[in-house]
Amino acid sequence: MAVAEIERAPAFKRRGYWAGVARRLMRDRVAILCLAILAALVLSAIFAPLLPIQDPYQASMVARLKPIGTAGHPLGTDEQGRDMLARLIYGGRLTLMIGLMPVAIAFFIGSTLGIVAGYIGGRVNTLIMRSIDVFFAFPSVLLAIAISGALGAGILNSLVSLSVVFVPPITRVAESVTSAVRSADYIEAARASGGNALTIMRVHVLGNVLGPIFVYASSLTSVCMILAAGLSFLGVGVKPPEPEWGLMLNTLRTAIYMNPMVAALPGLMIFVTSLCLNLLSDGLRSAMNVKE
Amino acid sequence: MTALLELDRLNVTFHGEQTIHAINDLSLRLEQGEMLVLLGESGSGKSVTLKTLLRLLPPARSRVQGGITVNGADILALSGRKLQEYRGGEVSMVFQEPALALDPVYRIGDQIAEAVRRKKGVSRAEARATALDMLRRVRIPSPERRMSNFPHELSGGMRQRAMIALALACRPRLLLADEPTTALDATVQIQILLLLRELQKEFGMGVIFVTHDIGVAVEISDRIAVMYAGQIIEEGSTHEIIRDPRHPYTQGLLAANLHDAAPGERLEAIPGVPPALDAKPVACSFSPRCPHAQPGCRADLPPVVSLGPRRHVSCLLAQQDIAAQ
């Protein structure tokens, strides 16, 4: 082979890190199934106004608590005669949003705090981590209820209280991963080549700790969704008549002896969604945890 | 002419549960374009010396006393921006384990280009061109493609070449090499040594090369400084140290060489272990292990005997030899 040819031939197939993760994730059938279910839920929630379903707020005194399979109401109706299918789809919008948003917010705040605490160490670490420890004194559910109760019901307040609940665990994970990375040779090499603390944190630390923190945060989404539904169920979350799975579970509670199948539907949705989120995050964890 | 590097009675101590006297009264001078090997066993303070030069030691737990001058500038007085410019600009470092010292999540080309951009403030395209040029200079085959490789995709030798390219990208005047060939196998080791030697000549850099391998030291250096218990016990040109070692420790090191040993013969080892460094030495640190030790060695610090221009040994016996002549 001529030199030019050798130069042109690829050393080996170019593959980025994320391409590798996607490839390994594709081999995991369970994770893919969960991903498909979640994608269907998310898409139907996003495009709910475009779907051929009824108005989720349209009540009817005559068509109350119809069973599953009633003509015109494939999943029956609730205690006010509103179409369950429409309410479940619209409910997904709210439930998914207040399930994912707090984790996303907590992910940003928590990783920033954790990386700063882990990288700088010393007094800064003590200050941040001991303040975070205070939050661990309360069970997360109780803390969320307390904050929501103090702020009052409403979507925004649920977002705030749930974000506060998830900042401490994410900070703790971020701090422990960062402490491990901090003593790595390449961080010292970066310091030896004259990087300042901010550059090193932004470039070298963040690049190496984002994966583990992300996987951990993704495992929190299902917990967050259940908590959000729980808040609504207890009346300190979303206010009626908004369709939200936790709230629907609460209002249908009284109908459990008359029409148990319909009453169980919101619970089933919560169950399936959180299960899928958990299994997907498990799949993600094993797809990303590849040792070189 | 000012020296490239001058260490003047450098003392480094670490404070923790107990105080460790890692470097004790170390003085050293390196001229422009010289290759100096710091030779010594593990724990003799070689790496600490390099880290002190870059001010990399944790400030809360270590104390540095003495003088460090690089190109006439007092390094211990630098702080903030000046210190960042000095690190990586004036002085740069090659680490022992390139697999760990390169950031695993960035491509080789990006890592080098980022360092160049940060230091020189040039455009992205210019920085990439510099990075490519550096990869070519360290003889990485098909450098264009290696630019977009991640560190784990390269072999050990290739990685060390990339590390050297990264260290030299900003054209430092002084390169610190912390056992850069220890993690490599013997054939790659010699290639890296030759490469370093060549680049050093090409760029006219001063190099401090830390190793515990006397074979490597002989191969690469202009001068050798032998370290023991945080002190330089003997210093001279490579030729002088190899032909005429004066300190019993240096003699022991040379005698412990595998190459001259006949099969079946016992290797000449130096008996005993290096001293604990929890107190500042008040006598010759080597005297407990020294076959020629005299009562005077254990009573007082050994004298620094000058045997010629830039040729020193700190040993009482050497002084007596000179007196006898």
Coordinates of C-alpha atoms in Angstrom, one line a residue:
Chain A
M1 CA 0.0 0.0 0.0
A2 CA 1.3 3.4 -0.9
V3 CA 2.0 5.9 1.9
A4 CA -0.9 8.1 0.7
E5 CA -3.3 5.2 0.9
I6 CA -2.2 4.5 4.5
E7 CA -2.7 8.1 5.4
R8 CA -6.2 8.1 3.9
A9 CA -7.4 4.8 5.4
P10 CA -9.3 5.3 8.7
A11 CA -7.4 4.3 11.8
F12 CA -10.6 2.7 13.0
K13 CA -14.3 3.5 12.8
R14 CA -14.9 6.9 14.5
R15 CA -17.4 6.7 17.3
G16 CA -18.3 9.4 19.8
Y17 CA -19.1 8.7 23.4
W18 CA -22.8 9.3 23.0
A19 CA -23.0 7.1 19.9
G20 CA -21.6 4.2 22.0
V21 CA -24.1 4.9 24.8
A22 CA -27.0 4.9 22.2
R23 CA -25.7 1.7 20.7
R24 CA -25.6 -0.1 24.0
L25 CA -29.0 1.2 25.0
M26 CA -30.5 -0.1 21.8
R27 CA -29.4 -3.6 22.8
D28 CA -31.4 -3.4 26.1
R29 CA -34.9 -4.5 25.1
V30 CA -36.6 -3.5 28.4
A31 CA -35.1 0.0 28.3
I32 CA -36.2 0.4 24.7
L33 CA -39.8 -0.7 25.5
C34 CA -39.9 1.8 28.4
L35 CA -38.5 4.5 26.2
A36 CA -41.2 3.8 23.6
I37 CA -44.0 3.9 26.3
L38 CA -42.6 7.2 27.7
A39 CA -42.2 8.6 24.2
A40 CA -45.9 7.8 23.5
L41 CA -46.9 9.4 26.8
V42 CA -44.8 12.5 26.2
L43 CA -45.9 12.9 22.6
S44 CA -49.6 12.5 23.4
A45 CA -49.2 15.0 26.3
I46 CA -47.5 17.5 24.0
F47 CA -50.0 17.1 21.2
A48 CA -53.1 16.7 23.3
P49 CA -55.0 19.7 21.8
L50 CA -54.5 18.2 18.3
L51 CA -55.7 14.7 19.2
P52 CA -59.3 13.7 18.4
I53 CA -60.4 13.5 22.0
Q54 CA -63.1 15.3 24.0
D55 CA -62.8 18.4 26.1
P56 CA -61.3 17.3 29.5
Y57 CA -63.4 20.0 31.3
Q58 CA -66.7 19.1 29.7
A59 CA -68.9 17.7 32.6
S60 CA -72.2 15.9 32.2
M61 CA -74.7 15.1 34.9
V62 CA -76.2 12.1 33.0
A63 CA -72.9 10.5 32.0
R64 CA -71.3 10.1 35.4
L65 CA -69.0 7.2 36.2
K66 CA -69.6 5.2 33.0
P67 CA -67.6 2.0 32.9
I68 CA -64.7 1.4 30.6
G69 CA -65.9 0.6 27.0
T70 CA -68.9 3.0 27.0
A71 CA -69.7 4.3 23.5
G72 CA -68.1 7.7 23.1
H73 CA -66.1 7.2 26.3
P74 CA -63.6 4.4 25.6
L75 CA -62.1 4.7 29.2
G76 CA -65.4 5.7 30.8
T77 CA -66.1 8.9 32.7
D78 CA -65.3 10.3 36.1
E79 CA -67.5 11.4 38.9
Q80 CA -68.5 14.6 37.1
G81 CA -69.1 12.8 33.7
R82 CA -65.9 14.1 32.1
D83 CA -64.2 11.8 29.6
M84 CA -61.4 9.8 31.3
L85 CA -59.3 9.3 28.2
A86 CA -59.1 13.0 27.6
R87 CA -58.4 13.7 31.2
L88 CA -55.7 11.1 31.4
I89 CA -54.0 12.5 28.3
Y90 CA -54.3 16.1 29.5
G91 CA -53.3 15.0 33.0
G92 CA -50.1 13.6 31.6
R93 CA -49.1 17.1 30.6
L94 CA -49.2 18.4 34.1
T95 CA -48.0 15.3 35.9
L96 CA -45.0 14.8 33.5
M97 CA -44.1 18.5 33.8
I98 CA -44.1 18.7 37.5
G99 CA -42.4 15.3 37.5
L100 CA -39.5 16.4 35.3
M101 CA -39.1 20.1 35.9
P102 CA -38.1 20.0 39.6
V103 CA -35.5 17.3 38.8
A104 CA -34.1 19.5 35.9
I105 CA -34.0 22.6 38.2
A106 CA -32.5 20.6 41.0
F107 CA -30.0 19.1 38.6
F108 CA -28.6 22.5 37.7
I109 CA -28.6 23.9 41.2
G110 CA -27.4 20.7 42.8
S111 CA -24.6 20.0 40.4
T112 CA -23.3 23.6 40.7
L113 CA -23.3 23.4 44.4
G114 CA -21.8 19.9 44.5
I115 CA -19.0 20.7 42.0
V116 CA -18.0 23.9 43.8
A117 CA -18.1 22.2 47.2
G118 CA -16.2 19.1 45.9
Y119 CA -13.6 21.0 43.9
I120 CA -12.8 23.9 46.3
G121 CA -13.1 21.7 49.4
G122 CA -12.2 23.0 52.9
R123 CA -14.4 25.6 54.5
V124 CA -16.5 26.1 51.3
N125 CA -17.2 22.4 51.3
T126 CA -18.2 22.3 54.9
L127 CA -20.5 25.3 54.5
I128 CA -22.3 23.9 51.5
M129 CA -22.5 20.3 52.6
R130 CA -23.5 20.9 56.2
S131 CA -26.3 23.3 55.0
I132 CA -27.4 20.5 52.7
D133 CA -27.3 18.0 55.5
V134 CA -30.0 20.0 57.3
F135 CA -32.4 19.1 54.6
F136 CA -31.6 15.4 55.1
A137 CA -33.1 15.7 58.6
F138 CA -36.6 15.7 57.1
P139 CA -38.1 12.8 55.0
S140 CA -38.4 14.1 51.5
V141 CA -42.2 13.6 51.4
L142 CA -42.7 15.5 54.6
L143 CA -40.4 18.3 53.4
A144 CA -42.3 18.7 50.1
I145 CA -45.7 18.7 52.0
A146 CA -44.4 21.2 54.5
I147 CA -43.1 23.6 51.8
S148 CA -46.1 23.2 49.6
G149 CA -48.4 23.7 52.6
A150 CA -46.6 26.8 53.6
L151 CA -46.6 28.3 50.1
G152 CA -50.2 27.2 49.3
A153 CA -51.5 24.9 46.6
G154 CA -50.7 25.6 42.9
I155 CA -48.5 24.4 40.1
L156 CA -45.7 26.9 40.6
N157 CA -45.5 26.2 44.4
S158 CA -45.4 22.5 43.8
L159 CA -42.5 23.1 41.4
V160 CA -40.6 25.1 44.0
S161 CA -41.2 22.7 46.8
L162 CA -40.2 19.6 44.8
S163 CA -37.1 21.4 43.5
V164 CA -36.0 22.1 47.0
V165 CA -36.5 18.5 47.9
F166 CA -34.3 17.2 45.2
V167 CA -31.4 19.7 45.5
P168 CA -29.7 18.0 48.5
P169 CA -29.4 14.4 47.1
I170 CA -28.1 15.7 43.8
T171 CA -25.6 18.0 45.5
R172 CA -24.4 15.1 47.6
V173 CA -23.8 12.9 44.6
A174 CA -22.2 15.7 42.6
E175 CA -19.9 16.5 45.6
S176 CA -18.7 12.9 46.0
V177 CA -18.1 12.4 42.3
T178 CA -16.2 15.7 42.1
S179 CA -14.1 14.8 45.1
A180 CA -13.0 11.6 43.3
V181 CA -12.2 13.6 40.1
R182 CA -10.4 16.4 41.9
S183 CA -7.5 14.2 42.8
A184 CA -7.1 12.8 39.3
D185 CA -3.9 13.5 37.5
Y186 CA -5.5 15.4 34.7
I187 CA -6.9 18.0 37.1
E188 CA -3.4 18.5 38.4
A189 CA -2.1 18.6 34.9
A190 CA -4.6 21.3 34.1
R191 CA -3.5 23.3 37.1
A192 CA 0.1 22.7 36.1
S193 CA -0.7 24.2 32.7
G194 CA -2.1 27.3 34.3
G195 CA -5.9 26.8 34.3
N196 CA -7.8 28.9 36.8
A197 CA -10.3 27.3 39.2
L198 CA -13.3 28.3 37.1
T199 CA -11.9 27.0 33.9
I200 CA -10.9 23.7 35.5
M201 CA -14.3 23.3 37.1
R202 CA -16.2 24.2 33.9
V203 CA -14.1 22.2 31.5
H204 CA -12.4 19.3 33.2
V205 CA -14.6 18.6 36.2
L206 CA -17.9 19.1 34.6
G207 CA -17.0 17.0 31.6
N208 CA -16.1 14.1 33.8
V209 CA -18.9 14.2 36.4
L210 CA -21.9 15.1 34.3
G211 CA -22.6 11.5 33.3
P212 CA -22.9 10.0 36.8
I213 CA -25.0 13.0 38.1
F214 CA -27.3 12.8 35.1
V215 CA -27.9 9.1 35.6
Y216 CA -28.6 9.7 39.3
A217 CA -31.0 12.6 38.5
S218 CA -32.8 10.5 35.9
S219 CA -33.5 7.9 38.6
L220 CA -35.1 10.7 40.7
T221 CA -37.7 11.6 38.1
S222 CA -40.0 8.7 38.9
V223 CA -39.8 9.5 42.6
C224 CA -40.5 13.2 41.8
M225 CA -43.5 12.2 39.7
I226 CA -45.0 10.1 42.5
L227 CA -44.3 12.9 45.0
A228 CA -46.0 15.4 42.7
A229 CA -49.0 13.2 42.4
G230 CA -49.0 12.7 46.1
L231 CA -49.0 16.4 46.7
S232 CA -52.0 16.8 44.5
F233 CA -53.7 13.9 46.1
L234 CA -53.3 15.6 49.5
G235 CA -54.6 18.8 48.2
V236 CA -51.4 20.9 48.4
G237 CA -50.5 20.5 44.7
V238 CA -52.5 21.1 41.6
K239 CA -55.9 22.6 42.2
P240 CA -59.1 21.2 40.7
P241 CA -60.5 21.2 38.0
E242 CA -57.1 20.8 36.4
P243 CA -56.6 17.2 35.2
E244 CA -53.7 15.8 37.1
W245 CA -53.2 12.1 37.8
G246 CA -52.7 12.5 41.6
L247 CA -55.7 14.8 41.9
M248 CA -57.8 12.5 39.7
L249 CA -56.9 9.6 42.0
N250 CA -58.1 11.6 44.9
T251 CA -61.4 12.8 43.4
L252 CA -62.2 9.3 42.1
R253 CA -61.4 7.7 45.4
T254 CA -65.1 8.0 46.5
A255 CA -66.2 6.0 43.4
I256 CA -64.0 3.0 44.2
Y257 CA -67.0 0.8 45.1
M258 CA -69.1 1.9 42.2
N259 CA -66.6 1.7 39.4
P260 CA -63.3 0.4 40.6
M261 CA -61.7 0.0 37.2
V262 CA -62.1 3.6 36.2
A263 CA -61.0 4.8 39.7
A264 CA -57.8 2.8 39.3
L265 CA -56.9 4.3 35.9
P266 CA -54.9 7.4 37.2
G267 CA -53.0 5.1 39.6
L268 CA -52.2 2.8 36.8
M269 CA -50.8 5.6 34.8
I270 CA -48.6 6.8 37.6
F271 CA -47.5 3.2 38.2
V272 CA -46.6 2.5 34.5
T273 CA -44.9 5.9 34.0
S274 CA -42.7 5.7 37.1
L275 CA -41.8 2.1 36.4
C276 CA -40.8 3.0 32.9
L277 CA -38.7 5.9 34.2
N278 CA -37.0 3.6 36.7
L279 CA -36.2 0.9 34.2
L280 CA -35.0 3.4 31.6
S281 CA -32.7 5.1 34.1
D282 CA -31.3 1.6 35.0
G283 CA -30.7 0.9 31.3
L284 CA -29.0 4.3 31.0
R285 CA -26.8 3.6 34.0
S286 CA -25.5 0.4 32.5
A287 CA -25.1 1.9 29.1
M288 CA -23.1 4.8 30.4
N289 CA -21.0 2.9 33.0
V290 CA -18.6 1.5 30.5
K291 CA -15.1 0.9 31.9
E292 CA -12.4 1.5 29.3
Chain B
M1 CA 24.0 35.4 32.3
T2 CA 21.2 34.5 34.7
A3 CA 20.5 30.9 35.2
L4 CA 17.2 29.5 33.9
L5 CA 16.4 28.0 37.3
E6 CA 17.9 28.6 40.7
L7 CA 16.8 26.9 43.9
D8 CA 18.3 28.4 47.0
R9 CA 18.3 26.5 50.2
L10 CA 14.8 25.2 49.5
N11 CA 12.9 23.6 52.4
V12 CA 9.5 22.0 52.1
T13 CA 7.6 20.6 55.0
F14 CA 4.1 19.0 55.2
H15 CA 2.0 19.5 58.2
G16 CA -0.6 16.9 59.1
E17 CA -0.8 14.6 62.0
Q18 CA 3.0 14.7 61.9
T19 CA 5.4 17.0 60.2
I20 CA 7.2 15.6 57.2
H21 CA 10.5 17.3 56.1
A22 CA 10.3 16.4 52.5
I23 CA 12.9 18.8 51.1
N24 CA 15.9 19.9 53.2
D25 CA 18.2 22.7 52.2
L26 CA 18.1 21.9 48.5
S27 CA 20.1 24.2 46.2
L28 CA 20.3 23.7 42.5
R29 CA 21.2 25.6 39.4
L30 CA 20.1 24.9 35.9
E31 CA 21.4 26.7 32.8
Q32 CA 19.5 27.5 29.7
G33 CA 19.2 24.4 27.4
E34 CA 20.5 21.9 29.9
M35 CA 19.1 18.5 30.7
L36 CA 19.3 17.7 34.3
V37 CA 18.3 14.3 35.8
L38 CA 17.1 14.2 39.4
L39 CA 18.0 10.7 40.4
G40 CA 16.7 9.1 43.6
E41 CA 14.6 6.3 45.0
S42 CA 10.9 6.6 45.9
G43 CA 10.3 9.1 48.7
S44 CA 13.5 11.0 48.2
G45 CA 11.7 14.2 47.2
K46 CA 12.1 14.2 43.5
S47 CA 8.4 14.8 42.6
V48 CA 7.9 17.2 45.5
T49 CA 10.7 19.3 44.1
L50 CA 8.9 19.5 40.7
K51 CA 5.5 20.3 42.3
T52 CA 7.1 23.0 44.4
L53 CA 8.5 24.5 41.3
L54 CA 5.0 24.8 39.9
R55 CA 3.6 25.8 43.3
L56 CA 1.2 22.8 43.0
L57 CA 1.5 21.8 46.7
P58 CA -1.6 22.3 48.8
P59 CA -1.0 25.7 50.5
A60 CA -2.9 24.8 53.7
R61 CA -0.8 21.7 54.4
S62 CA 2.6 22.6 53.2
R63 CA 5.2 25.2 53.9
V64 CA 7.9 26.2 51.4
Q65 CA 10.9 28.2 52.5
G66 CA 13.9 29.3 50.5
G67 CA 14.2 30.8 47.1
I68 CA 13.0 29.7 43.7
T69 CA 14.0 31.9 40.8
V70 CA 13.1 31.1 37.2
N71 CA 14.6 33.5 34.6
G72 CA 15.3 36.0 37.3
A73 CA 11.6 36.0 38.6
D74 CA 10.8 35.1 42.1
I75 CA 8.3 32.3 41.8
L76 CA 7.3 32.1 45.5
A77 CA 6.0 35.7 45.2
L78 CA 3.7 35.0 42.2
S79 CA 0.0 34.8 42.7
G80 CA -3.3 34.9 40.7
R81 CA -2.9 35.7 37.0
K82 CA 0.9 35.9 37.1
L83 CA 1.0 32.4 38.6
Q84 CA -1.4 31.0 35.9
E85 CA 0.8 32.6 33.2
Y86 CA 3.9 31.1 34.7
R87 CA 2.4 27.6 34.9
G88 CA 2.1 26.2 31.4
G89 CA 3.7 29.3 29.8
E90 CA 7.2 29.5 31.2
V91 CA 7.3 26.1 32.8
S92 CA 5.3 23.0 31.9
M93 CA 5.2 19.4 33.0
V94 CA 5.0 15.9 31.6
F95 CA 3.4 13.5 34.0
Q96 CA 4.3 9.9 34.8
E97 CA 1.1 8.3 33.7
P98 CA -0.3 9.8 30.5
A99 CA -3.4 7.7 30.7
L100 CA -4.4 9.6 33.8
A101 CA -3.0 13.0 33.0
L102 CA -4.9 13.5 29.9
D103 CA -8.6 14.4 30.4
P104 CA -10.5 11.3 29.3
V105 CA -13.5 13.2 27.9
Y106 CA -11.8 15.5 25.4
R107 CA -10.3 14.7 22.1
I108 CA -6.5 15.0 21.9
G109 CA -6.6 17.9 19.4
D110 CA -9.1 19.9 21.4
Q111 CA -7.1 19.5 24.6
I112 CA -3.9 20.8 23.1
A113 CA -5.8 23.6 21.2
E114 CA -7.6 24.6 24.3
A115 CA -4.3 25.0 26.2
V116 CA -2.8 27.0 23.4
R117 CA -5.9 29.3 23.1
R118 CA -5.9 29.9 26.8
K119 CA -2.2 30.8 26.9
K120 CA -1.6 32.6 23.7
G121 CA -5.1 34.1 23.0
V122 CA -5.0 33.0 19.4
S123 CA -8.0 32.1 17.2
R124 CA -9.5 28.6 17.3
A125 CA -8.2 27.8 13.8
E126 CA -4.7 28.9 14.7
A127 CA -4.7 26.9 18.0
R128 CA -5.8 23.8 16.1
A129 CA -3.0 24.4 13.5
T130 CA -0.5 24.7 16.4
A131 CA -1.9 21.5 18.0
L132 CA -1.5 19.6 14.7
D133 CA 2.0 21.0 14.3
M134 CA 2.9 19.7 17.8
L135 CA 1.5 16.3 17.1
R136 CA 3.6 16.1 14.0
R137 CA 6.7 17.2 15.9
V138 CA 6.3 14.5 18.5
R139 CA 6.1 12.0 15.5
I140 CA 2.6 10.8 16.0
P141 CA 1.7 8.9 12.8
S142 CA -1.2 10.4 10.8
P143 CA -1.6 13.4 13.2
E144 CA -4.7 14.7 11.4
R145 CA -6.7 11.7 12.5
R146 CA -5.2 11.5 16.0
M147 CA -6.4 15.0 16.6
S148 CA -10.0 13.6 16.9
N149 CA -9.0 10.6 19.0
F150 CA -9.8 10.3 22.7
P151 CA -6.9 9.5 25.0
H152 CA -8.2 5.9 25.6
E153 CA -8.0 5.2 21.9
L154 CA -4.2 5.7 21.8
S155 CA -1.5 3.3 22.9
G156 CA 0.7 4.1 25.9
G157 CA 3.6 5.4 23.9
M158 CA 1.3 7.4 21.7
R159 CA -0.4 8.9 24.7
Q160 CA 2.9 10.0 26.2
R161 CA 3.8 11.6 22.9
A162 CA 0.5 13.5 23.0
M163 CA 1.2 14.5 26.6
I164 CA 4.6 15.9 25.5
A165 CA 2.9 17.7 22.6
L166 CA 0.5 19.2 25.1
A167 CA 3.3 20.3 27.5
L168 CA 5.4 21.8 24.7
A169 CA 2.5 23.5 22.8
C170 CA 3.1 26.8 24.5
R171 CA 6.9 26.6 24.1
P172 CA 8.0 26.6 27.7
R173 CA 11.6 27.5 28.6
L174 CA 11.7 24.9 31.3
L175 CA 10.1 21.4 31.1
L176 CA 9.6 19.3 34.1
A177 CA 9.3 15.6 33.4
D178 CA 8.1 13.4 36.2
E179 CA 9.2 9.9 35.4
P180 CA 7.6 10.1 31.9
T181 CA 8.9 6.7 30.8
T182 CA 8.2 4.6 33.9
A183 CA 4.8 3.5 32.8
L184 CA 6.0 2.5 29.3
D185 CA 7.7 -0.7 28.2
A186 CA 11.4 -0.7 27.4
T187 CA 11.3 -0.3 23.6
V188 CA 8.8 2.6 23.8
Q189 CA 10.8 4.1 26.7
I190 CA 13.9 4.6 24.6
Q191 CA 11.9 6.2 21.7
I192 CA 10.3 8.7 24.1
L193 CA 13.7 9.4 25.7
L194 CA 15.2 10.1 22.2
L195 CA 12.3 12.2 21.3
L196 CA 12.6 14.3 24.5
R197 CA 16.3 14.8 23.9
E198 CA 15.7 15.9 20.3
L199 CA 12.9 18.3 21.2
Q200 CA 15.0 19.7 24.0
K201 CA 17.8 20.5 21.5
E202 CA 15.3 21.9 19.0
F203 CA 13.5 24.2 21.4
G204 CA 16.6 25.0 23.5
M205 CA 14.7 24.2 26.6
G206 CA 16.0 23.5 30.1
V207 CA 14.7 20.1 31.2
I208 CA 14.5 18.6 34.7
F209 CA 13.9 14.9 34.3
V210 CA 13.0 12.9 37.4
T211 CA 13.7 9.2 37.4
H212 CA 14.8 6.4 39.7
D213 CA 16.3 4.5 36.7
I214 CA 20.0 5.1 36.5
G215 CA 20.1 3.6 33.0
V216 CA 17.6 6.2 31.8
A217 CA 19.6 9.0 33.6
V218 CA 22.8 8.0 31.7
E219 CA 20.9 7.9 28.4
I220 CA 19.4 11.3 28.5
S221 CA 21.2 13.7 30.8
D222 CA 23.9 16.4 30.6
R223 CA 24.0 16.5 34.4
I224 CA 22.9 14.4 37.2
A225 CA 21.8 15.4 40.7
V226 CA 21.4 12.5 43.1
M227 CA 18.8 12.9 45.8
Y228 CA 18.5 11.2 49.1
A229 CA 16.1 12.1 51.9
G230 CA 15.1 15.4 50.4
Q231 CA 18.6 16.6 49.8
I232 CA 21.0 16.6 46.8
I233 CA 23.9 14.6 48.0
E234 CA 25.9 14.6 44.8
E235 CA 25.8 16.7 41.7
G236 CA 27.9 16.8 38.6
S237 CA 28.0 16.2 34.9
T238 CA 26.7 12.8 33.8
H239 CA 30.3 11.7 32.9
E240 CA 31.6 12.7 36.3
I241 CA 28.9 10.9 38.2
I242 CA 29.2 7.7 36.3
R243 CA 33.0 7.6 36.1
D244 CA 33.8 9.0 39.5
P245 CA 31.0 8.7 42.0
R246 CA 32.1 10.1 45.4
H247 CA 29.2 9.6 47.6
P248 CA 28.8 6.1 49.0
Y249 CA 25.1 6.2 48.1
T250 CA 25.8 7.0 44.4
Q251 CA 28.4 4.3 44.4
G252 CA 25.8 1.9 45.8
L253 CA 23.3 2.9 43.2
L254 CA 25.8 2.3 40.4
A255 CA 26.9 -1.0 41.9
A256 CA 23.3 -2.2 42.1
N257 CA 23.1 -2.1 38.3
L258 CA 21.7 -5.2 36.7
H259 CA 23.7 -4.9 33.5
D260 CA 27.1 -5.9 34.9
A261 CA 25.9 -8.7 37.1
A262 CA 27.0 -12.2 36.2
P263 CA 24.3 -15.0 36.3
G264 CA 23.9 -16.6 39.7
E265 CA 25.8 -13.8 41.4
R266 CA 24.1 -11.8 44.2
L267 CA 23.2 -8.3 43.3
E268 CA 24.8 -5.5 45.2
A269 CA 22.0 -3.9 47.1
I270 CA 22.2 -1.1 49.6
P271 CA 21.3 -2.5 53.0
G272 CA 18.6 -0.8 55.0
V273 CA 15.7 1.6 54.1
P274 CA 15.6 5.3 53.6
P275 CA 15.0 7.3 56.8
A276 CA 11.7 8.6 58.0
L277 CA 11.5 12.3 57.3
D278 CA 9.6 13.3 60.5
A279 CA 12.5 15.4 61.8
K280 CA 14.9 17.8 60.1
P281 CA 18.2 15.9 59.6
V282 CA 20.9 16.8 62.1
A283 CA 23.5 14.3 60.7
C284 CA 24.2 12.6 57.4
S285 CA 20.9 11.0 56.4
F286 CA 22.7 8.2 54.7
S287 CA 25.0 7.3 57.6
P288 CA 22.7 4.5 59.1
R289 CA 23.1 2.6 55.8
C290 CA 26.6 3.7 54.8
P291 CA 29.3 1.0 54.8
H292 CA 32.0 3.6 55.5
A293 CA 30.2 5.6 58.2
Q294 CA 32.3 7.1 60.9
P295 CA 31.3 8.6 64.3
G296 CA 31.7 12.1 62.7
C297 CA 29.0 11.2 60.1
R298 CA 26.4 10.7 62.8
A299 CA 27.4 13.7 64.8
D300 CA 27.0 16.5 62.4
L301 CA 25.6 17.4 59.0
P302 CA 28.0 16.4 56.2
P303 CA 30.0 19.2 54.6
V304 CA 29.3 20.2 51.0
V305 CA 32.6 19.5 49.2
S306 CA 33.2 21.2 46.0
L307 CA 35.2 19.0 43.7
G308 CA 35.3 21.3 40.7
P309 CA 33.1 23.7 38.8
R310 CA 29.4 22.7 39.4
R311 CA 30.5 19.4 41.0
H312 CA 29.5 18.9 44.6
V313 CA 29.2 16.1 47.0
S314 CA 28.0 16.3 50.6
C315 CA 30.0 13.7 52.4
L316 CA 32.5 13.8 55.2
L317 CA 34.6 11.1 53.5
A318 CA 35.0 13.2 50.4
Q319 CA 36.4 16.0 52.5
Q320 CA 38.8 13.7 54.2
D321 CA 39.9 12.3 50.8
I322 CA 40.7 15.8 49.6
A323 CA 42.5 16.7 52.8
A324 CA 44.6 13.5 52.4
Q325 CA 45.7 14.4 48.9

